[in-house]
mmCIF file of C-alpha atoms in Angstrom:
data_model
loop_
_atom_site.group_PDB
_atom_site.id
_atom_site.type_symbol
_atom_site.label_atom_id
_atom_site.label_comp_id
_atom_site.label_asym_id
_atom_site.label_seq_id
_atom_site.Cartn_x
_atom_site.Cartn_y
_atom_site.Cartn_z
ATOM 1 C CA UNK A 84 -140.337 -140.581 -181.453
ATOM 2 C CA UNK A 85 -143.878 -141.494 -182.494
ATOM 3 C CA UNK A 86 -144.291 -144.282 -185.025
ATOM 4 C CA UNK A 87 -145.621 -143.632 -188.513
ATOM 5 C CA UNK A 88 -146.342 -147.316 -189.189
ATOM 6 C CA UNK A 89 -149.725 -148.988 -189.682
ATOM 7 C CA UNK A 90 -150.682 -151.912 -187.437
ATOM 8 C CA UNK A 91 -153.686 -154.238 -187.649
ATOM 9 C CA UNK A 92 -154.653 -156.391 -184.637
ATOM 10 C CA UNK A 93 -157.463 -158.959 -184.707
ATOM 11 C CA UNK A 94 -159.484 -160.036 -181.673
ATOM 12 C CA UNK A 95 -158.528 -156.794 -179.983
ATOM 13 C CA UNK A 96 -161.451 -155.980 -177.706
ATOM 14 C CA UNK A 97 -160.263 -157.844 -174.601
ATOM 15 C CA UNK A 98 -157.444 -159.806 -172.986
ATOM 16 C CA UNK A 99 -154.117 -159.986 -174.784
ATOM 17 C CA UNK A 100 -155.561 -158.364 -177.899
ATOM 18 C CA UNK A 101 -156.692 -155.302 -175.990
ATOM 19 C CA UNK A 102 -153.372 -155.047 -174.136
ATOM 20 C CA UNK A 103 -151.526 -155.218 -177.464
ATOM 21 C CA UNK A 104 -153.793 -152.560 -178.921
ATOM 22 C CA UNK A 105 -153.138 -150.256 -175.982
ATOM 23 C CA UNK A 106 -149.388 -150.911 -176.239
ATOM 24 C CA UNK A 107 -149.182 -150.106 -179.935
ATOM 25 C CA UNK A 108 -151.442 -147.086 -179.506
ATOM 26 C CA UNK A 109 -148.794 -145.622 -177.209
ATOM 27 C CA UNK A 110 -146.284 -145.926 -180.047
ATOM 28 C CA UNK A 111 -148.439 -143.816 -182.333
ATOM 29 C CA UNK A 112 -148.955 -144.493 -185.999
ATOM 30 C CA UNK A 113 -152.202 -145.835 -187.397
ATOM 31 C CA UNK A 114 -153.778 -148.623 -185.347
ATOM 32 C CA UNK A 115 -156.659 -150.676 -186.720
ATOM 33 C CA UNK A 116 -158.233 -153.177 -184.334
ATOM 34 C CA UNK A 117 -161.001 -155.676 -184.926
ATOM 35 C CA UNK A 118 -163.792 -156.898 -182.685
ATOM 36 C CA UNK A 119 -166.915 -159.003 -183.076
ATOM 37 C CA UNK A 120 -168.733 -156.983 -180.429
ATOM 38 C CA UNK A 121 -168.501 -153.661 -178.631
ATOM 39 C CA UNK A 122 -165.302 -151.696 -179.073
ATOM 40 C CA UNK A 123 -163.403 -150.424 -176.002
ATOM 41 C CA UNK A 124 -162.462 -146.767 -175.798
ATOM 42 C CA UNK A 125 -158.760 -146.598 -176.706
ATOM 43 C CA UNK A 126 -157.506 -143.253 -177.933
ATOM 44 C CA UNK A 127 -156.164 -143.228 -181.463
ATOM 45 C CA UNK A 128 -157.527 -146.649 -182.449
ATOM 46 C CA UNK A 129 -159.761 -147.307 -185.459
ATOM 47 C CA UNK A 130 -162.174 -150.114 -184.592
ATOM 48 C CA UNK A 131 -163.563 -152.439 -187.260
ATOM 49 C CA UNK A 132 -166.265 -155.055 -186.721
ATOM 50 C CA UNK A 133 -164.917 -158.346 -188.047
ATOM 51 C CA UNK A 134 -165.795 -162.008 -187.701
ATOM 52 C CA UNK A 135 -162.664 -163.765 -188.961
ATOM 53 C CA UNK A 136 -164.704 -166.859 -189.893
ATOM 54 C CA UNK A 137 -166.791 -164.917 -192.430
ATOM 55 C CA UNK A 138 -165.012 -164.264 -195.761
ATOM 56 C CA UNK A 139 -167.530 -161.560 -196.710
ATOM 57 C CA UNK A 140 -166.775 -159.618 -193.518
ATOM 58 C CA UNK A 141 -163.298 -158.743 -194.792
ATOM 59 C CA UNK A 142 -164.736 -156.356 -197.388
ATOM 60 C CA UNK A 143 -165.053 -153.578 -194.803
ATOM 61 C CA UNK A 144 -161.492 -154.195 -193.642
ATOM 62 C CA UNK A 145 -160.112 -153.966 -197.178
ATOM 63 C CA UNK A 146 -162.151 -150.831 -197.800
ATOM 64 C CA UNK A 147 -160.778 -149.207 -194.641
ATOM 65 C CA UNK A 148 -157.185 -150.024 -195.547
ATOM 66 C CA UNK A 149 -157.457 -149.184 -199.218
ATOM 67 C CA UNK A 150 -153.962 -149.193 -200.671
ATOM 68 C CA UNK A 151 -152.283 -148.218 -197.373
ATOM 69 C CA UNK A 152 -149.087 -150.226 -196.806
ATOM 70 C CA UNK A 153 -149.508 -152.478 -193.739
ATOM 71 C CA UNK A 154 -146.368 -152.684 -191.613
ATOM 72 C CA UNK A 155 -147.636 -155.102 -188.998
ATOM 73 C CA UNK A 156 -150.448 -157.676 -188.820
ATOM 74 C CA UNK A 157 -151.071 -159.356 -185.465
ATOM 75 C CA UNK A 158 -153.413 -162.347 -185.722
ATOM 76 C CA UNK A 159 -154.681 -162.666 -182.167
ATOM 77 C CA UNK A 160 -158.352 -163.659 -182.562
ATOM 78 C CA UNK A 161 -158.935 -167.064 -181.001
ATOM 79 C CA UNK A 162 -161.321 -169.301 -179.075
ATOM 80 C CA UNK A 163 -160.845 -172.042 -176.465
ATOM 81 C CA UNK A 164 -164.061 -174.066 -176.332
ATOM 82 C CA UNK A 165 -162.816 -177.369 -174.945
ATOM 83 C CA UNK A 166 -161.047 -176.606 -171.693
ATOM 84 C CA UNK A 167 -162.337 -179.802 -170.019
ATOM 85 C CA UNK A 168 -162.433 -181.997 -173.116
ATOM 86 C CA UNK A 169 -161.232 -185.590 -172.821
ATOM 87 C CA UNK A 170 -162.074 -188.790 -174.644
ATOM 88 C CA UNK A 171 -164.855 -189.325 -172.113
ATOM 89 C CA UNK A 172 -166.072 -185.711 -172.224
ATOM 90 C CA UNK A 173 -165.930 -184.765 -175.904
ATOM 91 C CA UNK A 174 -167.075 -181.458 -177.322
ATOM 92 C CA UNK A 175 -169.443 -181.288 -180.264
ATOM 93 C CA UNK A 176 -168.421 -181.519 -183.897
ATOM 94 C CA UNK A 177 -169.648 -177.937 -184.269
ATOM 95 C CA UNK A 178 -167.283 -176.749 -181.544
ATOM 96 C CA UNK A 179 -164.441 -178.556 -183.297
ATOM 97 C CA UNK A 180 -165.358 -176.783 -186.532
ATOM 98 C CA UNK A 181 -165.661 -173.396 -184.823
ATOM 99 C CA UNK A 182 -162.288 -173.815 -183.114
ATOM 100 C CA UNK A 183 -160.534 -174.423 -186.430
ATOM 101 C CA UNK A 184 -162.565 -171.761 -188.228
ATOM 102 C CA UNK A 185 -161.368 -169.085 -185.801
ATOM 103 C CA UNK A 186 -157.897 -170.281 -184.785
ATOM 104 C CA UNK A 187 -156.649 -171.500 -188.170
ATOM 105 C CA UNK A 188 -158.833 -170.540 -191.130
ATOM 106 C CA UNK A 189 -159.408 -167.104 -189.612
ATOM 107 C CA UNK A 190 -155.664 -166.466 -189.603
ATOM 108 C CA UNK A 191 -155.349 -167.400 -193.258
ATOM 109 C CA UNK A 192 -158.390 -165.360 -194.323
ATOM 110 C CA UNK A 193 -156.961 -162.314 -192.544
ATOM 111 C CA UNK A 194 -153.576 -162.669 -194.245
ATOM 112 C CA UNK A 195 -155.270 -163.256 -197.592
ATOM 113 C CA UNK A 196 -157.414 -160.134 -197.200
ATOM 114 C CA UNK A 197 -154.492 -157.771 -196.585
ATOM 115 C CA UNK A 198 -151.638 -159.454 -198.464
ATOM 116 C CA UNK A 199 -151.357 -156.609 -200.987
ATOM 117 C CA UNK A 200 -150.999 -154.111 -198.134
ATOM 118 C CA UNK A 201 -148.364 -156.280 -196.447
ATOM 119 C CA UNK A 202 -146.428 -156.644 -199.680
ATOM 120 C CA UNK A 203 -146.456 -152.889 -200.173
ATOM 121 C CA UNK A 204 -144.706 -152.409 -196.815
ATOM 122 C CA UNK A 205 -142.710 -155.664 -196.711
ATOM 123 C CA UNK A 206 -144.588 -155.998 -193.452
ATOM 124 C CA UNK A 207 -144.496 -158.429 -190.568
ATOM 125 C CA UNK A 208 -147.091 -160.996 -189.512
ATOM 126 C CA UNK A 209 -147.342 -162.123 -185.887
ATOM 127 C CA UNK A 210 -149.483 -165.177 -185.129
ATOM 128 C CA UNK A 211 -150.436 -165.558 -181.478
ATOM 129 C CA UNK A 212 -150.462 -169.330 -180.985
ATOM 130 C CA UNK A 213 -149.823 -171.292 -177.787
ATOM 131 C CA UNK A 214 -147.386 -173.748 -176.250
ATOM 132 C CA UNK A 215 -150.386 -176.078 -176.235
ATOM 133 C CA UNK A 216 -149.815 -176.362 -179.983
ATOM 134 C CA UNK A 217 -146.337 -177.820 -179.473
ATOM 135 C CA UNK A 218 -146.307 -181.526 -180.349
ATOM 136 C CA UNK A 219 -143.245 -181.984 -178.143
ATOM 137 C CA UNK A 220 -145.193 -180.624 -175.166
ATOM 138 C CA UNK A 221 -148.372 -182.624 -175.616
ATOM 139 C CA UNK A 222 -150.235 -182.622 -172.327
ATOM 140 C CA UNK A 223 -153.461 -184.394 -173.188
ATOM 141 C CA UNK A 224 -157.065 -183.168 -173.175
ATOM 142 C CA UNK A 225 -158.290 -179.954 -174.856
ATOM 143 C CA UNK A 226 -157.824 -181.765 -178.155
ATOM 144 C CA UNK A 227 -159.508 -179.227 -180.441
ATOM 145 C CA UNK A 228 -157.633 -176.250 -179.035
ATOM 146 C CA UNK A 229 -154.283 -178.047 -179.051
ATOM 147 C CA UNK A 230 -154.797 -179.308 -182.602
ATOM 148 C CA UNK A 231 -155.869 -175.874 -183.850
ATOM 149 C CA UNK A 232 -152.856 -174.152 -182.311
ATOM 150 C CA UNK A 233 -150.532 -176.781 -183.810
ATOM 151 C CA UNK A 234 -152.178 -176.095 -187.156
ATOM 152 C CA UNK A 235 -151.695 -172.351 -186.745
ATOM 153 C CA UNK A 236 -147.975 -172.899 -186.171
ATOM 154 C CA UNK A 237 -147.794 -175.119 -189.264
ATOM 155 C CA UNK A 238 -149.660 -172.470 -191.263
ATOM 156 C CA UNK A 239 -147.252 -169.787 -190.108
ATOM 157 C CA UNK A 240 -144.216 -171.890 -190.956
ATOM 158 C CA UNK A 241 -145.490 -172.453 -194.486
ATOM 159 C CA UNK A 242 -146.412 -168.790 -194.938
ATOM 160 C CA UNK A 243 -142.863 -167.913 -193.912
ATOM 161 C CA UNK A 244 -141.580 -169.996 -196.826
ATOM 162 C CA UNK A 245 -144.036 -168.698 -199.407
ATOM 163 C CA UNK A 246 -143.771 -165.020 -198.453
ATOM 164 C CA UNK A 247 -139.999 -164.865 -197.996
ATOM 165 C CA UNK A 248 -139.546 -163.592 -201.552
ATOM 166 C CA UNK A 249 -141.869 -160.689 -200.742
ATOM 167 C CA UNK A 250 -139.753 -159.688 -197.735
ATOM 168 C CA UNK A 251 -142.634 -160.522 -195.362
ATOM 169 C CA UNK A 252 -141.535 -162.101 -192.070
ATOM 170 C CA UNK A 253 -143.795 -164.303 -189.932
ATOM 171 C CA UNK A 254 -143.385 -164.768 -186.186
ATOM 172 C CA UNK A 255 -145.163 -167.457 -184.128
ATOM 173 C CA UNK A 256 -145.645 -166.760 -180.441
ATOM 174 C CA UNK A 257 -146.725 -168.363 -177.198
ATOM 175 C CA UNK A 258 -148.050 -165.375 -175.203
ATOM 176 C CA UNK A 259 -147.515 -167.001 -171.817
ATOM 177 C CA UNK A 260 -150.109 -168.234 -169.362
ATOM 178 C CA UNK A 261 -151.993 -164.983 -169.078
ATOM 179 C CA UNK A 262 -154.516 -163.651 -166.555
ATOM 180 C CA UNK A 263 -157.448 -163.290 -168.950
ATOM 181 C CA UNK A 264 -160.872 -164.843 -169.317
ATOM 182 C CA UNK A 265 -159.194 -167.633 -171.273
ATOM 183 C CA UNK A 266 -156.174 -168.100 -169.001
ATOM 184 C CA UNK A 267 -157.928 -167.649 -165.666
ATOM 185 C CA UNK A 268 -157.077 -165.647 -162.553
ATOM 186 C CA UNK A 269 -154.338 -168.017 -161.376
ATOM 187 C CA UNK A 270 -152.264 -167.594 -164.537
ATOM 188 C CA UNK A 271 -148.624 -166.520 -164.356
ATOM 189 C CA UNK A 272 -148.576 -163.067 -165.953
ATOM 190 C CA UNK A 273 -150.813 -160.111 -166.706
ATOM 191 C CA UNK A 274 -152.056 -159.285 -170.183
ATOM 192 C CA UNK A 275 -149.954 -156.125 -170.042
ATOM 193 C CA UNK A 276 -146.760 -158.099 -169.350
ATOM 194 C CA UNK A 277 -147.542 -160.477 -172.185
ATOM 195 C CA UNK A 278 -148.225 -157.589 -174.556
ATOM 196 C CA UNK A 279 -144.961 -155.899 -173.607
ATOM 197 C CA UNK A 280 -143.021 -159.072 -174.309
ATOM 198 C CA UNK A 281 -144.798 -159.715 -177.605
ATOM 199 C CA UNK A 282 -144.199 -156.091 -178.607
ATOM 200 C CA UNK A 283 -140.465 -156.631 -178.071
ATOM 201 C CA UNK A 284 -140.451 -159.898 -180.020
ATOM 202 C CA UNK A 285 -142.335 -158.426 -182.978
ATOM 203 C CA UNK A 286 -140.003 -155.407 -183.039
ATOM 204 C CA UNK A 287 -137.062 -157.707 -183.792
ATOM 205 C CA UNK A 288 -138.918 -159.879 -186.318
ATOM 206 C CA UNK A 289 -137.339 -159.912 -189.759
ATOM 207 C CA UNK A 290 -136.290 -162.227 -192.609
ATOM 208 C CA UNK A 291 -133.552 -163.819 -190.493
ATOM 209 C CA UNK A 292 -136.019 -164.836 -187.757
ATOM 210 C CA UNK A 293 -139.071 -165.583 -189.911
ATOM 211 C CA UNK A 294 -140.804 -168.864 -189.084
ATOM 212 C CA UNK A 295 -139.547 -169.112 -185.505
ATOM 213 C CA UNK A 296 -141.818 -170.223 -182.667
ATOM 214 C CA UNK A 297 -140.977 -168.263 -179.512
ATOM 215 C CA UNK A 298 -142.398 -167.423 -176.130
ATOM 216 C CA UNK A 299 -143.463 -163.923 -175.168
ATOM 217 C CA UNK A 300 -140.153 -163.469 -173.330
ATOM 218 C CA UNK A 301 -137.913 -164.680 -176.142
ATOM 219 C CA UNK A 302 -137.357 -168.374 -175.409
ATOM 220 C CA UNK A 303 -137.436 -170.858 -178.264
ATOM 221 C CA UNK A 304 -140.584 -172.989 -178.306
ATOM 222 C CA UNK A 305 -140.338 -176.568 -179.656
ATOM 223 C CA UNK A 306 -142.622 -177.469 -182.522
#
């Protein structure tokens, strides 16, 4: 049976975001996907140009949604600018700022922009974070990325508290080490496998599981 739900996915033009978009497009329903650049050709998907660091850019998104109830928001947009960063090889202050602007503030601005739509549907919010944001699994280096992903988990946990009364559930997910431009060719799993696992996790997300941090294949991730 084809879905009648509305899904919004950010950072959807490549990698995990594109695989998620393709996966949800197969379910049917209304799929809105955002990109900062060119939009791939995916049947049944409405593409919206969006820079999640620009508050004014959300006007077009709100206009497109109108008063449509939003069943599912997947915050996937992210950057990894400090792959080789160490104390002796620091990245610039601007790259630190950009990392947080996309990976943390961008998540909040997206939720803020569509909160009325989410409330109308008692929808679900999925935040694609990373095990690199787990303080218990600190591995050193890549300080900006690790710190931003830890902050995104903290943001999601606090949103889960504040939005519980609205019936909005928030899931926090490590997508796996994925064969994308960010993860590299030697990564463990394909973007399609990650998307399939995330799809399954999000399908079971509800008030009872809101605020959990899990892997793409359902294992609990330490904070």
